[in-house]
mmCIF file of C-alpha atoms in Angstrom:
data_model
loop_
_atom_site.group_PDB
_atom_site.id
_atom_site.type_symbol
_atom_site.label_atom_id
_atom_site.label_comp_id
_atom_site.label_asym_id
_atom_site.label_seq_id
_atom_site.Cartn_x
_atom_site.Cartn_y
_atom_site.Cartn_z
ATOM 1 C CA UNK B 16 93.108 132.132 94.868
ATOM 2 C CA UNK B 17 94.034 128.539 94.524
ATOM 3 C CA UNK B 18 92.958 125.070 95.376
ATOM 4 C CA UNK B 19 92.802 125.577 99.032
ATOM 5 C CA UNK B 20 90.938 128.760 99.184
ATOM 6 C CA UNK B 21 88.225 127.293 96.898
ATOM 7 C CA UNK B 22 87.616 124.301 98.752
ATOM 8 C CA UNK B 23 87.661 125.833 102.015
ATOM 9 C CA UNK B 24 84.949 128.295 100.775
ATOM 10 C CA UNK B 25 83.495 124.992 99.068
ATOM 11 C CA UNK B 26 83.580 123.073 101.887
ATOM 12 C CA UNK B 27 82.105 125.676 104.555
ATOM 13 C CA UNK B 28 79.323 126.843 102.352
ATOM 14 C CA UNK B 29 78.255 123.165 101.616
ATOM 15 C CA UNK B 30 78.084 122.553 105.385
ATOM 16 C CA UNK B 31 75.861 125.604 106.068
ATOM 17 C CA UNK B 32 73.368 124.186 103.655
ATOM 18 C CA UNK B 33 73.308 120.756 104.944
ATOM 19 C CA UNK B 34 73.827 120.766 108.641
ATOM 20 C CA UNK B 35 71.165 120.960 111.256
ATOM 21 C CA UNK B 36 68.095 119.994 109.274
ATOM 22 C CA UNK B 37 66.522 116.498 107.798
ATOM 23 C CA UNK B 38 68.160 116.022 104.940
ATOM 24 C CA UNK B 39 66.435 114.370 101.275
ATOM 25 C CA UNK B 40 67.996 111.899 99.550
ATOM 26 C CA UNK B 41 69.792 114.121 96.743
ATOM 27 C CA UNK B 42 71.170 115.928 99.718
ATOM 28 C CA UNK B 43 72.436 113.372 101.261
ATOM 29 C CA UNK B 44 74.093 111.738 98.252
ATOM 30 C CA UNK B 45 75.745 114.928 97.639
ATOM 31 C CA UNK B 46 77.106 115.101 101.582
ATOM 32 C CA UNK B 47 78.667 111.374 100.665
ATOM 33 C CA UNK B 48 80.234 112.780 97.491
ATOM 34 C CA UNK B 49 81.723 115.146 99.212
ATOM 35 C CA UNK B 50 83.280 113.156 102.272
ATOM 36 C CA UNK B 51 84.459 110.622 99.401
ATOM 37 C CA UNK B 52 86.449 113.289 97.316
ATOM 38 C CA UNK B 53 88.110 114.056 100.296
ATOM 39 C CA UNK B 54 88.668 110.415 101.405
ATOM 40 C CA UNK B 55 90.406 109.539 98.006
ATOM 41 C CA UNK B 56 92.703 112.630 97.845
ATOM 42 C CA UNK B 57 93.892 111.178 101.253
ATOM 43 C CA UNK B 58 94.062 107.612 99.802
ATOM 44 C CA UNK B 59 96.141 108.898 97.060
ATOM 45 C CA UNK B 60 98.494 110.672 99.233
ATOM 46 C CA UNK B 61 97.265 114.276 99.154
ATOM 47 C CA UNK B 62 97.023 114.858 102.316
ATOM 48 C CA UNK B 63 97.009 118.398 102.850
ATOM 49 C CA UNK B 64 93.560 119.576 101.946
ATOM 50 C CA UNK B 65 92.014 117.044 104.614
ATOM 51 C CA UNK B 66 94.440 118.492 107.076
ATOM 52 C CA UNK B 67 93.931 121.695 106.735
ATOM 53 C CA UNK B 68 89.965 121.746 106.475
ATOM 54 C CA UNK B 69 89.670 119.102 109.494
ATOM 55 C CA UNK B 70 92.002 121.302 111.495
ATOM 56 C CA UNK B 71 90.340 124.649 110.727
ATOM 57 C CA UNK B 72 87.015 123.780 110.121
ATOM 58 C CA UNK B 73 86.367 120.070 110.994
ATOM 59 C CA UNK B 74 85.005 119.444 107.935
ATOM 60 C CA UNK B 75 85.400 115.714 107.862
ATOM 61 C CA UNK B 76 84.289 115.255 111.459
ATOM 62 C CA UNK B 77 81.129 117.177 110.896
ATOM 63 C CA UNK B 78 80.178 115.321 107.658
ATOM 64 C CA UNK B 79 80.832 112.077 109.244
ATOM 65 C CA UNK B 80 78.224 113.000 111.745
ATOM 66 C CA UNK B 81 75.777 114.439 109.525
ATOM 67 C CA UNK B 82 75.715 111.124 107.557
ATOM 68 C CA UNK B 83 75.339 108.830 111.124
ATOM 69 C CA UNK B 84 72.757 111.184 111.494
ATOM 70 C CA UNK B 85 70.539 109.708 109.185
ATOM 71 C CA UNK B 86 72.050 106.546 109.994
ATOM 72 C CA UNK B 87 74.109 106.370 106.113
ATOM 73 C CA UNK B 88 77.336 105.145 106.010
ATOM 74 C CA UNK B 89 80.233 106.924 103.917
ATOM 75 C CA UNK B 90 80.998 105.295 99.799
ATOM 76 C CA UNK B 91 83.512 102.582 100.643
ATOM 77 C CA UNK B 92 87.055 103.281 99.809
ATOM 78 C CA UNK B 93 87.947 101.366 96.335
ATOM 79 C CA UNK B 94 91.533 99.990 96.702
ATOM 80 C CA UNK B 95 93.479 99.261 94.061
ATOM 81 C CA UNK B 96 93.140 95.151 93.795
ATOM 82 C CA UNK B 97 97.369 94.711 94.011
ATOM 83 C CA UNK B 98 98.689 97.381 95.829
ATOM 84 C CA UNK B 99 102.063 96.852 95.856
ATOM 85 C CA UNK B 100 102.618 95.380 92.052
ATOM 86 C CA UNK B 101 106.022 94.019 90.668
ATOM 87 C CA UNK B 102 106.698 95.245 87.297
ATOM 88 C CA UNK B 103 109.383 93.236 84.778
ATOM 89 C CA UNK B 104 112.449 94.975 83.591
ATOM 90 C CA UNK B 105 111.447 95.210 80.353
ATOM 91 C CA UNK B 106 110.042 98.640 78.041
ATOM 92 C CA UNK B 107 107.002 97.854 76.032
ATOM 93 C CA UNK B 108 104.954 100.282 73.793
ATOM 94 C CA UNK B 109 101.419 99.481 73.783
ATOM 95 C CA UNK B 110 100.849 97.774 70.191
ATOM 96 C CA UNK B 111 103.442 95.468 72.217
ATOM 97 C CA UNK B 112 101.263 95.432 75.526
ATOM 98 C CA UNK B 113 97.829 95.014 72.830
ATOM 99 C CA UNK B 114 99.496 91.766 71.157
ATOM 100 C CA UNK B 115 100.715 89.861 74.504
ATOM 101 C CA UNK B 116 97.766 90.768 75.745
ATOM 102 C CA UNK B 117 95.462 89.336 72.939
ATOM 103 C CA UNK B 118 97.241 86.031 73.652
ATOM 104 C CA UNK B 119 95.841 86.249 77.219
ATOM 105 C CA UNK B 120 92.556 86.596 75.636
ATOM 106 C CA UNK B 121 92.344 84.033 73.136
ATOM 107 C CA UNK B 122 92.844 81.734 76.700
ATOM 108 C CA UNK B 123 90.695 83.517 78.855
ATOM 109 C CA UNK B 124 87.884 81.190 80.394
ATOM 110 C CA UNK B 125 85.345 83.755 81.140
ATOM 111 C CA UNK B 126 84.727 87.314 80.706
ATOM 112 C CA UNK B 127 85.169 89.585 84.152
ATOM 113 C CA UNK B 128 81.942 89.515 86.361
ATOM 114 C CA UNK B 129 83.085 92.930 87.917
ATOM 115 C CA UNK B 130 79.534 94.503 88.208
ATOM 116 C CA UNK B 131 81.055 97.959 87.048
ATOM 117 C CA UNK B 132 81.869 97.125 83.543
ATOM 118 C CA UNK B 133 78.248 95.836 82.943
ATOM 119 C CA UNK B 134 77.527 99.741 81.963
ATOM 120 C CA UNK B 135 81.087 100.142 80.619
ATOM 121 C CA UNK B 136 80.059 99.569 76.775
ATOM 122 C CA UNK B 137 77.418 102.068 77.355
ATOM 123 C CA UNK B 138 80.220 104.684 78.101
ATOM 124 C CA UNK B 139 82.264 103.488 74.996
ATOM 125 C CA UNK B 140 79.173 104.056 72.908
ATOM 126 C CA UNK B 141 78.369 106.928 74.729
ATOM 127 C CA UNK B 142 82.079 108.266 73.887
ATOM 128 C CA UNK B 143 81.052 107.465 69.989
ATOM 129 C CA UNK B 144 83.138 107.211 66.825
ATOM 130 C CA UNK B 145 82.940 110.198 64.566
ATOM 131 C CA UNK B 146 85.185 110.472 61.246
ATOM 132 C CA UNK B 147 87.440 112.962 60.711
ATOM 133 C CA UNK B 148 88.439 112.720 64.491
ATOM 134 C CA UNK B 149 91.226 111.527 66.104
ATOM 135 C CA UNK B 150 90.747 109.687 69.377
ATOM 136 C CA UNK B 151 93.343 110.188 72.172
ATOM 137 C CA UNK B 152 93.749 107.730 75.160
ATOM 138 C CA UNK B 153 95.098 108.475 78.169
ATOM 139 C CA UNK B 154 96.727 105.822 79.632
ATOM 140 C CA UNK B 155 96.818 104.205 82.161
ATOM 141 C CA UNK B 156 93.461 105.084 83.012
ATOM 142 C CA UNK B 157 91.704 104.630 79.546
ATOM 143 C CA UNK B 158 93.170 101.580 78.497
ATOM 144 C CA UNK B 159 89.915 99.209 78.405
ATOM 145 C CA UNK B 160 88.028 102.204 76.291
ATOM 146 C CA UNK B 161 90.771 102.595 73.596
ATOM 147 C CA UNK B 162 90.676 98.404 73.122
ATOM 148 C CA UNK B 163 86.835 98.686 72.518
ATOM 149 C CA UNK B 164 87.064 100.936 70.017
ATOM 150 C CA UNK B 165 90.594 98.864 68.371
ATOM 151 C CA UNK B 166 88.973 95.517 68.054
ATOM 152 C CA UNK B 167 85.484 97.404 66.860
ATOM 153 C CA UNK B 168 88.094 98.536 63.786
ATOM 154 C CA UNK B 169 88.283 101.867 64.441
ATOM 155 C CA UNK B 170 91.102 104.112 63.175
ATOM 156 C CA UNK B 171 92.537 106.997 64.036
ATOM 157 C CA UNK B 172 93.162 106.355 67.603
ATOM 158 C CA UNK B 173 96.115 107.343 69.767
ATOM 159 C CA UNK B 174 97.306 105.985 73.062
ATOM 160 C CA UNK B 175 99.420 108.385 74.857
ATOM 161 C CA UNK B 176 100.525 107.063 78.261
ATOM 162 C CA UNK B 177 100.629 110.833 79.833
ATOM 163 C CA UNK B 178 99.731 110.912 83.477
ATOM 164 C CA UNK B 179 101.504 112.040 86.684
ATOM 165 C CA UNK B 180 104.112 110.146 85.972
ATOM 166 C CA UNK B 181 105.061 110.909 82.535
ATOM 167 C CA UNK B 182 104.884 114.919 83.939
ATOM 168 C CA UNK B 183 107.184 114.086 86.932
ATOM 169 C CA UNK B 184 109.589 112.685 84.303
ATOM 170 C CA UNK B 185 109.775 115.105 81.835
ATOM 171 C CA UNK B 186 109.079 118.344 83.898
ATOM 172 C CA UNK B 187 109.347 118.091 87.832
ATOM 173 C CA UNK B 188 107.607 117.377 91.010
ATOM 174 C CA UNK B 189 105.667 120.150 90.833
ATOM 175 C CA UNK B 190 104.368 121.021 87.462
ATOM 176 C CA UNK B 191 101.108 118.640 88.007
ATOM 177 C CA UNK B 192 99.733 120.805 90.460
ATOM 178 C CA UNK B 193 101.056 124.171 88.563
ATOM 179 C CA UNK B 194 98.934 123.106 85.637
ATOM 180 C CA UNK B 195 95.158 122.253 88.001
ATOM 181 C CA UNK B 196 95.941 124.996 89.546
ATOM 182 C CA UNK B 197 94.204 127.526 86.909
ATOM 183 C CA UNK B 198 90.801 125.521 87.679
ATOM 184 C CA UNK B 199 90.212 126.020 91.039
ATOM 185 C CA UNK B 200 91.343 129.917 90.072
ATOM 186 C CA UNK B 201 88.859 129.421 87.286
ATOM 187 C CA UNK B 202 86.240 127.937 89.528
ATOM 188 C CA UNK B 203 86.846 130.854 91.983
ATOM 189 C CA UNK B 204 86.418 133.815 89.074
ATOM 190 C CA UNK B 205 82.669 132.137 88.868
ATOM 191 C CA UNK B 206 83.157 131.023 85.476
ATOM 192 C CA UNK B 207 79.616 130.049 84.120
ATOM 193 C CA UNK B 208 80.304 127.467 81.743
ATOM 194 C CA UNK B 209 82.630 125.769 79.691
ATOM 195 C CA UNK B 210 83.738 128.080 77.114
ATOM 196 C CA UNK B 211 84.402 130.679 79.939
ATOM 197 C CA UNK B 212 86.180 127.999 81.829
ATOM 198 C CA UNK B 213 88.740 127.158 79.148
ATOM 199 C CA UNK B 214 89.176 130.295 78.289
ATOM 200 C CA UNK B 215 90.181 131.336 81.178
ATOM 201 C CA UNK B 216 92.473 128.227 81.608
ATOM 202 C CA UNK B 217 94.791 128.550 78.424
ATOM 203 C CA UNK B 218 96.706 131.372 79.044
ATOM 204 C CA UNK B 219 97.203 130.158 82.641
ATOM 205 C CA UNK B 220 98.372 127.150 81.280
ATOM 206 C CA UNK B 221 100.455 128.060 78.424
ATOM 207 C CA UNK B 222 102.106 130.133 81.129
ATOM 208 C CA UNK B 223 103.312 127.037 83.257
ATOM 209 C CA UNK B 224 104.121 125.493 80.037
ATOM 210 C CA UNK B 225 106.746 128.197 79.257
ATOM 211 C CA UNK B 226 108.947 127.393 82.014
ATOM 212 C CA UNK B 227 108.966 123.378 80.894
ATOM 213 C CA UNK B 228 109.851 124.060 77.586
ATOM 214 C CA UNK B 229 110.676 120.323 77.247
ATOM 215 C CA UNK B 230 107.269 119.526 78.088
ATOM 216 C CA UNK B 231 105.651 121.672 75.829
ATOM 217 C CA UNK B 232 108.107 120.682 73.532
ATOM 218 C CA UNK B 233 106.630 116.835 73.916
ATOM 219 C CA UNK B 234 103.312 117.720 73.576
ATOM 220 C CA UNK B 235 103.063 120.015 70.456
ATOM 221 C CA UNK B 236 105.234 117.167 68.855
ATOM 222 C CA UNK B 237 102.566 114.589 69.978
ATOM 223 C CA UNK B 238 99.637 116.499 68.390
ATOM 224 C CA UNK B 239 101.522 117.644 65.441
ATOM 225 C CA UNK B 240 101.590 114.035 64.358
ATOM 226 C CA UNK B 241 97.551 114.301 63.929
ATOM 227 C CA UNK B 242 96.398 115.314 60.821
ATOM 228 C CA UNK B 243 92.479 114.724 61.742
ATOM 229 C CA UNK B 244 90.341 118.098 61.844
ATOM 230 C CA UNK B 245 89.302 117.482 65.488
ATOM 231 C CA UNK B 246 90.369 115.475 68.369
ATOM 232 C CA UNK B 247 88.978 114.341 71.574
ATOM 233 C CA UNK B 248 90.882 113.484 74.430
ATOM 234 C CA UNK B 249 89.300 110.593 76.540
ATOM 235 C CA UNK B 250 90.451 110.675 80.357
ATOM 236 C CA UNK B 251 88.221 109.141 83.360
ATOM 237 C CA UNK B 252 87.956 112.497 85.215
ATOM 238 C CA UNK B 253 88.434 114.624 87.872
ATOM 239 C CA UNK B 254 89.964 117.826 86.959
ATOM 240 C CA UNK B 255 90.622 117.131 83.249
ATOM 241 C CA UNK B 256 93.979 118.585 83.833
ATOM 242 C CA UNK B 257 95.804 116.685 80.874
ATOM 243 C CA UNK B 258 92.826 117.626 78.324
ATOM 244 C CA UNK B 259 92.936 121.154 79.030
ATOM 245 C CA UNK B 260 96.383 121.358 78.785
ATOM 246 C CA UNK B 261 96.066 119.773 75.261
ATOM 247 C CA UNK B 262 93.744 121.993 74.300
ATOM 248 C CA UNK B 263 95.436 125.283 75.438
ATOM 249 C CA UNK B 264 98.232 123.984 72.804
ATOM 250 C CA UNK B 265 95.691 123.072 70.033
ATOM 251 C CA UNK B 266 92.365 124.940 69.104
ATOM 252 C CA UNK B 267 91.613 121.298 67.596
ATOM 253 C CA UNK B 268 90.895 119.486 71.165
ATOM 254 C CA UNK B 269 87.817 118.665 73.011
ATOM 255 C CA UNK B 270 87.121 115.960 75.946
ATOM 256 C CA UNK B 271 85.145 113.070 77.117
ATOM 257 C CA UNK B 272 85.057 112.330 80.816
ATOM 258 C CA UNK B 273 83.803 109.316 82.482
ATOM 259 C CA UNK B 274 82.961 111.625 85.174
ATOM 260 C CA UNK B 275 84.154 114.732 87.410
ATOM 261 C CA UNK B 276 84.407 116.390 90.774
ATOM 262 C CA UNK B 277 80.838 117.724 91.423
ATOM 263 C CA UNK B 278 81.835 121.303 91.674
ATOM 264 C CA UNK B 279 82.526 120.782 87.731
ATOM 265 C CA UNK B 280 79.891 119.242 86.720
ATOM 266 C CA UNK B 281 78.306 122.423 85.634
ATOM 267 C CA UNK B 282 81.301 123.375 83.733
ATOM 268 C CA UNK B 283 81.454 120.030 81.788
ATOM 269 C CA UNK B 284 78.097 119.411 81.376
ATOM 270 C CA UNK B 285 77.711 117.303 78.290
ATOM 271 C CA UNK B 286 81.453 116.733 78.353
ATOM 272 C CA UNK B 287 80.986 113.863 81.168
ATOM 273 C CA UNK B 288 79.396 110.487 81.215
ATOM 274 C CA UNK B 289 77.816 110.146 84.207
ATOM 275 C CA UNK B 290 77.355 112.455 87.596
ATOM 276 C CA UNK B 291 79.018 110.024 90.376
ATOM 277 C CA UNK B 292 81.969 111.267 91.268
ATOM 278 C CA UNK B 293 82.043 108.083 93.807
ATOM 279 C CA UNK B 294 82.717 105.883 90.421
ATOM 280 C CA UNK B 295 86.076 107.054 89.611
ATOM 281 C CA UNK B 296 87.895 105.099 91.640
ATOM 282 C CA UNK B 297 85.964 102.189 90.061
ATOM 283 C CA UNK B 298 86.956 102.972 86.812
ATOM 284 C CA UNK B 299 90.712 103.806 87.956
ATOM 285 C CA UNK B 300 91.152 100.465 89.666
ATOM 286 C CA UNK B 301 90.323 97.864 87.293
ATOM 287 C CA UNK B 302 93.067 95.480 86.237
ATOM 288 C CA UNK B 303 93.952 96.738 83.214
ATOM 289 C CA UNK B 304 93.757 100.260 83.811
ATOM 290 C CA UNK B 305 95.291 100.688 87.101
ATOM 291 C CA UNK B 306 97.857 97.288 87.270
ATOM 292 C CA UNK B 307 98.510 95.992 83.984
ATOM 293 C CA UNK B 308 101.280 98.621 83.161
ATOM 294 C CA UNK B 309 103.031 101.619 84.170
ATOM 295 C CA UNK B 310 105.180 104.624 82.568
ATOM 296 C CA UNK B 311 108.391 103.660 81.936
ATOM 297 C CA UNK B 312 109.731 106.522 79.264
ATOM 298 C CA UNK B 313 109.656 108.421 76.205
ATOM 299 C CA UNK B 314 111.706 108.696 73.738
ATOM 300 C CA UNK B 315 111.734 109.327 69.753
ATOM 301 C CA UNK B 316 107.562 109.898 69.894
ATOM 302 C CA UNK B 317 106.991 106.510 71.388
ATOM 303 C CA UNK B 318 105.726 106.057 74.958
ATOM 304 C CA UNK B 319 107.306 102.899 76.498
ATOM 305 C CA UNK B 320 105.861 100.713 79.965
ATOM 306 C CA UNK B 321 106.764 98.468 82.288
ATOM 307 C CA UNK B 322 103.967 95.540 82.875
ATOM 308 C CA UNK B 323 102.812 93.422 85.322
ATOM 309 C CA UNK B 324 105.247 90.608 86.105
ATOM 310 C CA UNK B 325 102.047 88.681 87.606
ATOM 311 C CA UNK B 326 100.628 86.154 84.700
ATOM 312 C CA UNK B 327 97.178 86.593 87.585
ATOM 313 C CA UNK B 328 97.066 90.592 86.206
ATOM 314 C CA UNK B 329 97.152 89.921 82.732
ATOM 315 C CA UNK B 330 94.621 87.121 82.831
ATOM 316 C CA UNK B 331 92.251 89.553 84.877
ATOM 317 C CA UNK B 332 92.952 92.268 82.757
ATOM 318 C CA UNK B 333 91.875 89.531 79.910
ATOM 319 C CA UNK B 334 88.428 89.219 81.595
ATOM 320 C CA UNK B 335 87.774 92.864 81.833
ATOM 321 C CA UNK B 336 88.570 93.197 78.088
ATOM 322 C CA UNK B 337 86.690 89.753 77.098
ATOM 323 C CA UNK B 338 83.744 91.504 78.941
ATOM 324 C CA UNK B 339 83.752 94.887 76.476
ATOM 325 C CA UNK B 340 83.635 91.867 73.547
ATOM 326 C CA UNK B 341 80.355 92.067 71.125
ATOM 327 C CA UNK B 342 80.238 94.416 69.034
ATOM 328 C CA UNK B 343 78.942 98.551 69.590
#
């Protein structure tokens, strides 16, 4: 069982369904997801799953032709707006990042007229403040949500810059993939719903974690510093990889997704924001969630970053923030 073996299954069954007929609307948004989750593994550099199920299967060729066959074109690819970013020398934490920042916003002219973050408050209210619960950010991808809720005055919020990165640092190469790996098995078992679903993740996962003791070691640290009764993780999506791994260390963790793969959208259910998948990459690539910074290092429970060396990225990343302005 693993990620390949699921989506191949995934991917062939899907295909049975929807080739050969005239296909409704909801079918044919779901043939577009599915051609897009494949398109952005490949745009991230995983490669190997479009490979293997063009090669085997010609799954991409055949879903490319099922769209021209009702004359839709694929979801657009959403590059990142700087691709190849210079960072300063420089380490940073983020109440550092917040404050330079702020002075980029006390100049900024107007607030971003990106059409996606017109329903971005409604995901930052949807994400709501409870008390007694601690509020972890993960950064880079959550940055905009965890300045709503700072300038709204709201406490008890952490900003933990733990992403690919941060695990290739402290634990290897591989141990990104080691820890999704348990949700396409998961997925595979025909878990039913959520509680199944983490269940079976958190042995799997405190497993992996085992053989990166300094990891684990980094992460029970982090959320022994909480003292709130309940946390919640906020990540944009996808697997939830990071979140689950939290919570397989701490009965104490839940999530809030922006969105997810489709295949989980029955398993997070309430847990997510919205049902298009195709968004992600939206969210991802705004300014100051995708350029404005990137891990540098941790050390002594503080997590450090590099930023932009651009004054262009910081002013943009401004706008987006000047647009979440106004109150909840």
């Amino acid at each position: 069982m693993g990620f390949l073996s699921f989506n191949e299954k995934y991917y062939t069954d899907a295909l049975k369904r929807l080739e050969g007929r005239k296909l409704d609307n909801k079918e044919l948004y779901e043939a577009k997801q599915l051609l897009k989750l494949l398109d952005d593994l490949s745009d991230e550099g995983y490669t190997l799953l479009n490979h293997t199920l063009e090669e085997k299967y010609a799954v991409l060729s055949r879903l490319h032709a099922i769209l021209k066959a009702h004359s839709e074109a694929p979801f657009p690819l959403q590059n990142a707006a700087f691709s190849d970013v210079r960072y300063g020398t420089a380490e940073m934490d983020i109440e550092a990042v917040c404050g330079r920042l702020s002075g980029y916003l006390q100049q900024c002219a107007a607030p971003s007229e990106d059409p996606f973050l017109a329903g971005f408050r409604d995901y930052c209210r949807w994400i709501s403040w409870q008390p007694g619960t601690a509020y972890v950010f993960l950064l880079r991808d959550t940055f905009l949500p965890y300045l709503y809720f700072r300038v709204n005055g709201k406490n008890a919020l952490y900003p933990w810059v733990i992403n690919r990165d941060f695990l290739r640092r402290t634990a290897g190469e591989s141990v990104d993939d080691l820890l999704r790996l348990p949700v396409y098995e998961a997925l595979e078992s025909g878990v039913p719903d959520y509680v199944a679903f983490s269940a079976y993740c958190k042995p799997r996962i405190q497993k992996v974690l085992c053989r990166y003791p300094a990891l684990e070691r980094i992460l029970r640290e982090l959320l022994g510093t909480i003292r709130e009764k309940k946390i919640l993780v906020i990540e944009s999506g996808y697997c939830g990889t990071i979140p689950l791994t939290l919570a397989a260390l701490d009965e104490r963790v839940d999530l809030r997704l922006y969105t997810t793969a489709p295949y989980l959208y029955k398993i997070y259910q309430e847990k997510i924001f919205c049902r298009r998948y195709e968004q992600i990459r939206l969210f991802e690539t705004l300014y100051a969630q995708d350029a404005l910074m990137k891990f540098s290092s941790y050390r002594n429970g503080h997590f450090y970053v590099k930023t932009a060396a651009y004054n262009e990225i910081w002013e943009k990343a401004a706008a987006e923030a000047a647009a979440l302005q106004g109150g909840e």
